[in-house]
């Protein structure tokens, strides 16, 4: 289990829930905290958890933070160098990667190279660099513990079954707030509409990704890397209430699932305390009131993000990076009110159509594709 944690993305949805678990259990020390630019929350977190190192990516925010915590014994750093320092700090045995987006790739890889146990929420890193991260983790003998709820569910199911071949991964999806609508009906949906997720309260980007089904697309690619399965063996099942967190089918036809009320603290705590389970207060599943579990197929016509993700994943090379980077750009533009809801998936499809794939890309290749793609989208669209 984790004794000393470096938490990357501490001010976000996953980050604050992680600190809530640590606050309640009082047996994990926090040695580093890192985030983007939220000075006030970072200051409060430093005062409560007393890390040796704090990083804000934004330089001006870090300078402000330095002044605010001048009375404390904490070193304040910034930028990518600061993130890398937080990811590799000597006293941390575990790094929890909960930064959002591709900016997390280098810190995640640095943490693995420094032989830290890695609890990973930051799915964009595996989607774009899974072919580098998984072998690197194996080489360094580093455990990679999924924090994404579906992948945690699969990981939990696989426990005790490692010697058995998996025949299918059944990845559950809530379908998001626009489930049941046609593409014509989602056209005029705004960011405010999309930010109302029925089951989970999460960061803005992943909430939009859940509405477009890009989140499930990213998760299919994430599962491919985490569990070394082919795309043909990953099936998405819509389960609107998020009671079943995912399932694994074995060669004898047995399907094993992990169920529970939707609470991200469970997968976070499971990754932190693995292989132990810690008591976690909160509502329990009550099958008498639940009575039925609704299941459906994904609507690939209304939500093309899922078939696009299979296409990107199967094509491989830099194509998953294009899928992800185009989405990161489009979600930011949608949140600013500059493009429509359906434009997000149209932009991903157009970027994929235009892209010439580089096979087996290096980290530099991946970051270059991202940089060039955002620059060209910005030029074309004037932002
Ligand atoms: P969030 O937006 O709430 O938080 C993101 C965190 O990353 C914040 O602390 C922010 O300051 C930090 N950050 C952003 N840019 C940064 C930068 N350049 N440098 C350093 N830090 C930076 O997001 P979230 O919902 O907590 O999601 C985090 C990751 O976990 C995402 O990859 C998401 O897909 C994944 N995830 C989240 C949930 C959930 O329930 N929230 C569930 C599964 C997976
Ligand atoms: Mg998930």
Short mmCIF file of C-alpha atoms in Angstrom, two decimals, residues 119-333:
data_model
loop_
_atom_site.label_atom_id
_atom_site.label_comp_id
_atom_site.label_asym_id
_atom_site.label_seq_id
_atom_site.Cartn_x
_atom_site.Cartn_y
_atom_site.Cartn_z
CA UNK A 119 -2.05 5.00 -9.78
CA UNK A 120 -3.41 6.37 -13.04
CA UNK A 121 -6.56 8.41 -13.68
CA UNK A 122 -5.09 10.48 -16.51
CA UNK A 123 -6.42 8.27 -19.36
CA UNK A 124 -5.21 10.58 -22.15
CA UNK A 125 -1.65 9.44 -21.40
CA UNK A 126 -2.40 5.76 -22.09
CA UNK A 127 -4.51 6.55 -25.14
CA UNK A 128 -1.70 8.47 -26.83
CA UNK A 129 1.40 6.79 -25.37
CA UNK A 130 0.22 3.37 -24.15
CA UNK A 131 2.66 1.64 -26.49
CA UNK A 132 5.52 3.42 -24.65
CA UNK A 133 4.10 3.45 -21.11
CA UNK A 134 3.19 -0.25 -20.79
CA UNK A 135 6.61 -1.62 -21.84
CA UNK A 136 8.32 1.04 -19.70
CA UNK A 137 6.32 -0.07 -16.66
CA UNK A 138 7.19 -3.71 -17.36
CA UNK A 139 10.90 -2.91 -17.79
CA UNK A 140 10.98 -0.99 -14.51
CA UNK A 141 8.90 -3.58 -12.66
CA UNK A 142 6.38 -0.89 -11.80
CA UNK A 143 2.78 -1.64 -10.86
CA UNK A 144 0.19 0.32 -12.82
CA UNK A 145 -3.06 0.62 -10.92
CA UNK A 146 -6.06 1.97 -12.80
CA UNK A 147 -8.19 4.65 -11.14
CA UNK A 148 -10.78 5.01 -13.90
CA UNK A 149 -13.84 3.26 -12.42
CA UNK A 150 -14.42 0.85 -15.31
CA UNK A 151 -10.77 -0.16 -15.47
CA UNK A 152 -10.59 -0.50 -11.71
CA UNK A 153 -13.63 -2.79 -11.95
CA UNK A 154 -11.90 -4.93 -14.59
CA UNK A 155 -8.69 -4.95 -12.56
CA UNK A 156 -10.63 -6.10 -9.48
CA UNK A 157 -12.34 -8.85 -11.48
CA UNK A 158 -9.01 -10.06 -12.87
CA UNK A 159 -7.61 -10.49 -9.34
CA UNK A 160 -7.41 -14.18 -8.64
CA UNK A 161 -8.08 -14.95 -12.29
CA UNK A 162 -4.73 -13.93 -13.78
CA UNK A 163 -4.02 -17.44 -15.00
CA UNK A 164 -7.24 -17.54 -17.04
CA UNK A 165 -7.50 -16.10 -20.54
CA UNK A 166 -10.05 -13.33 -20.98
CA UNK A 167 -12.41 -13.74 -23.89
CA UNK A 168 -14.15 -10.34 -23.70
CA UNK A 169 -14.01 -7.12 -21.74
CA UNK A 170 -17.48 -5.62 -21.31
CA UNK A 171 -16.95 -1.94 -20.66
CA UNK A 172 -20.02 -0.23 -19.25
CA UNK A 173 -21.08 3.28 -20.25
CA UNK A 174 -23.79 5.47 -18.73
CA UNK A 175 -24.52 7.02 -22.12
CA UNK A 176 -24.24 10.51 -20.60
CA UNK A 177 -26.86 13.26 -20.32
CA UNK A 178 -27.92 13.07 -24.00
CA UNK A 179 -28.58 9.34 -24.18
CA UNK A 180 -31.65 8.67 -26.33
CA UNK A 181 -31.30 11.86 -28.39
CA UNK A 182 -30.60 11.90 -32.13
CA UNK A 183 -27.71 13.81 -33.70
CA UNK A 184 -30.20 16.47 -34.84
CA UNK A 185 -31.33 16.84 -31.22
CA UNK A 186 -27.81 17.21 -29.77
CA UNK A 187 -26.83 19.87 -32.32
CA UNK A 188 -27.83 22.89 -30.24
CA UNK A 189 -26.79 21.52 -26.85
CA UNK A 190 -24.66 23.97 -24.89
CA UNK A 191 -21.81 23.43 -22.45
CA UNK A 192 -24.23 24.08 -19.57
CA UNK A 193 -26.52 21.26 -20.85
CA UNK A 194 -23.59 18.89 -21.31
CA UNK A 195 -22.16 19.60 -17.86
CA UNK A 196 -25.17 17.99 -16.15
CA UNK A 197 -24.00 14.38 -15.84
CA UNK A 198 -26.66 12.03 -14.42
CA UNK A 199 -24.40 9.89 -12.16
CA UNK A 200 -20.93 11.32 -11.63
CA UNK A 201 -19.60 14.71 -10.60
CA UNK A 202 -16.30 15.16 -12.44
CA UNK A 203 -13.99 17.74 -14.04
CA UNK A 204 -15.37 19.75 -16.97
CA UNK A 205 -13.39 18.05 -19.73
CA UNK A 206 -14.34 14.48 -18.82
CA UNK A 207 -17.97 15.56 -18.31
CA UNK A 208 -18.11 16.87 -21.89
CA UNK A 209 -16.32 13.70 -23.02
CA UNK A 210 -19.07 11.67 -21.35
CA UNK A 211 -21.74 13.60 -23.22
CA UNK A 212 -20.08 13.03 -26.62
CA UNK A 213 -19.08 9.41 -25.76
CA UNK A 214 -15.45 10.36 -26.44
CA UNK A 215 -14.83 9.34 -22.83
CA UNK A 216 -15.90 5.78 -23.65
CA UNK A 217 -13.79 5.90 -26.81
CA UNK A 218 -10.76 6.90 -24.75
CA UNK A 219 -11.60 4.17 -22.24
CA UNK A 220 -11.70 1.50 -24.96
CA UNK A 221 -8.14 2.48 -25.93
CA UNK A 222 -7.15 2.70 -22.26
CA UNK A 223 -8.45 -0.86 -21.71
CA UNK A 224 -6.58 -2.14 -24.76
CA UNK A 225 -3.29 -1.05 -23.16
CA UNK A 226 -4.00 -1.82 -19.51
CA UNK A 227 -5.24 -5.35 -20.12
CA UNK A 228 -3.41 -6.21 -23.36
CA UNK A 229 -6.56 -7.22 -25.25
CA UNK A 230 -7.45 -6.72 -28.91
CA UNK A 231 -10.10 -4.21 -29.96
CA UNK A 232 -12.29 -7.11 -31.13
CA UNK A 233 -12.39 -8.30 -27.51
CA UNK A 234 -13.65 -5.00 -26.06
CA UNK A 235 -17.39 -4.38 -26.16
CA UNK A 236 -19.19 -1.33 -24.80
CA UNK A 237 -22.47 -1.95 -22.96
CA UNK A 238 -24.72 0.96 -22.03
CA UNK A 239 -25.92 0.75 -18.43
CA UNK A 240 -27.49 4.11 -17.61
CA UNK A 241 -27.38 4.02 -13.80
CA UNK A 242 -23.66 3.10 -13.49
CA UNK A 243 -24.34 0.21 -11.12
CA UNK A 244 -22.22 -2.31 -13.02
CA UNK A 245 -18.78 -0.76 -13.32
CA UNK A 246 -17.59 -3.26 -15.95
CA UNK A 247 -17.41 -6.99 -16.60
CA UNK A 248 -15.05 -9.67 -17.87
CA UNK A 249 -16.13 -12.73 -19.81
CA UNK A 250 -13.97 -15.84 -19.56
CA UNK A 251 -13.53 -18.68 -22.04
CA UNK A 252 -16.07 -20.87 -20.24
CA UNK A 253 -18.72 -18.16 -20.72
CA UNK A 254 -18.63 -16.97 -17.09
CA UNK A 255 -19.09 -13.22 -16.76
CA UNK A 256 -17.67 -11.60 -13.62
CA UNK A 257 -18.56 -8.05 -12.74
CA UNK A 258 -17.85 -5.43 -10.12
CA UNK A 259 -20.91 -3.53 -8.92
CA UNK A 260 -21.48 -0.69 -6.49
CA UNK A 261 -22.96 2.76 -6.08
CA UNK A 262 -21.15 5.31 -8.25
CA UNK A 263 -18.39 6.79 -6.06
CA UNK A 264 -14.91 7.50 -7.44
CA UNK A 265 -13.47 7.21 -3.94
CA UNK A 266 -13.75 3.42 -4.24
CA UNK A 267 -11.42 3.03 -7.25
CA UNK A 268 -9.08 5.73 -5.88
CA UNK A 269 -8.81 4.01 -2.48
CA UNK A 270 -8.47 0.60 -4.13
CA UNK A 271 -5.46 1.88 -6.10
CA UNK A 272 -3.92 3.61 -3.06
CA UNK A 273 -4.29 0.67 -0.66
CA UNK A 274 -4.03 -2.19 -3.14
CA UNK A 275 -4.20 -5.12 -2.48
CA UNK A 276 -6.19 -4.15 0.63
CA UNK A 277 -9.74 -2.83 0.73
CA UNK A 278 -10.38 -0.05 3.18
CA UNK A 279 -13.75 0.69 4.79
CA UNK A 280 -15.49 3.40 2.76
CA UNK A 281 -18.65 5.01 4.14
CA UNK A 282 -21.52 5.90 1.81
CA UNK A 283 -24.69 4.46 0.33
CA UNK A 284 -24.74 0.75 -0.55
CA UNK A 285 -26.49 -0.99 -3.42
CA UNK A 286 -29.96 -2.05 -2.34
CA UNK A 287 -31.22 -4.70 -4.72
CA UNK A 288 -34.73 -4.55 -3.26
CA UNK A 289 -35.19 -0.95 -4.38
CA UNK A 290 -33.00 -1.32 -7.47
CA UNK A 291 -35.11 -4.21 -8.83
CA UNK A 292 -33.68 -4.02 -12.33
CA UNK A 293 -30.51 -3.10 -14.14
CA UNK A 294 -31.24 -1.51 -17.51
CA UNK A 295 -28.93 -2.41 -20.40
CA UNK A 296 -28.71 -1.03 -23.92
CA UNK A 297 -26.43 -0.85 -26.96
CA UNK A 298 -24.47 2.30 -27.75
CA UNK A 299 -26.09 4.49 -30.42
CA UNK A 300 -23.20 4.86 -32.85
CA UNK A 301 -25.16 7.03 -35.26
CA UNK A 302 -26.06 9.72 -32.75
CA UNK A 303 -22.67 9.40 -31.01
CA UNK A 304 -19.99 8.70 -33.66
CA UNK A 305 -17.16 9.21 -31.14
CA UNK A 306 -17.18 5.55 -30.17
CA UNK A 307 -16.78 4.05 -33.68
CA UNK A 308 -14.17 6.76 -34.40
CA UNK A 309 -12.21 5.61 -31.34
CA UNK A 310 -12.22 1.97 -32.51
CA UNK A 311 -11.03 3.20 -35.90
CA UNK A 312 -8.24 5.28 -34.31
CA UNK A 313 -7.22 2.48 -31.97
CA UNK A 314 -7.17 -0.20 -34.67
CA UNK A 315 -5.16 2.07 -37.00
CA UNK A 316 -2.69 2.72 -34.18
CA UNK A 317 0.54 4.72 -34.54
CA UNK A 318 -0.19 8.44 -34.13
CA UNK A 319 -3.93 8.06 -34.92
CA UNK A 320 -5.04 7.77 -31.26
CA UNK A 321 -3.03 10.94 -30.55
CA UNK A 322 -4.95 12.72 -33.31
CA UNK A 323 -8.27 11.48 -31.90
CA UNK A 324 -7.30 12.69 -28.44
CA UNK A 325 -5.59 15.97 -29.36
CA UNK A 326 -8.41 17.02 -31.72
CA UNK A 327 -10.85 16.28 -28.91
CA UNK A 328 -8.85 18.23 -26.31
CA UNK A 329 -8.80 21.23 -28.64
CA UNK A 330 -12.50 20.91 -29.56
CA UNK A 331 -13.70 20.48 -25.95
CA UNK A 332 -11.85 23.65 -24.91
CA UNK A 333 -13.43 25.53 -27.86
#
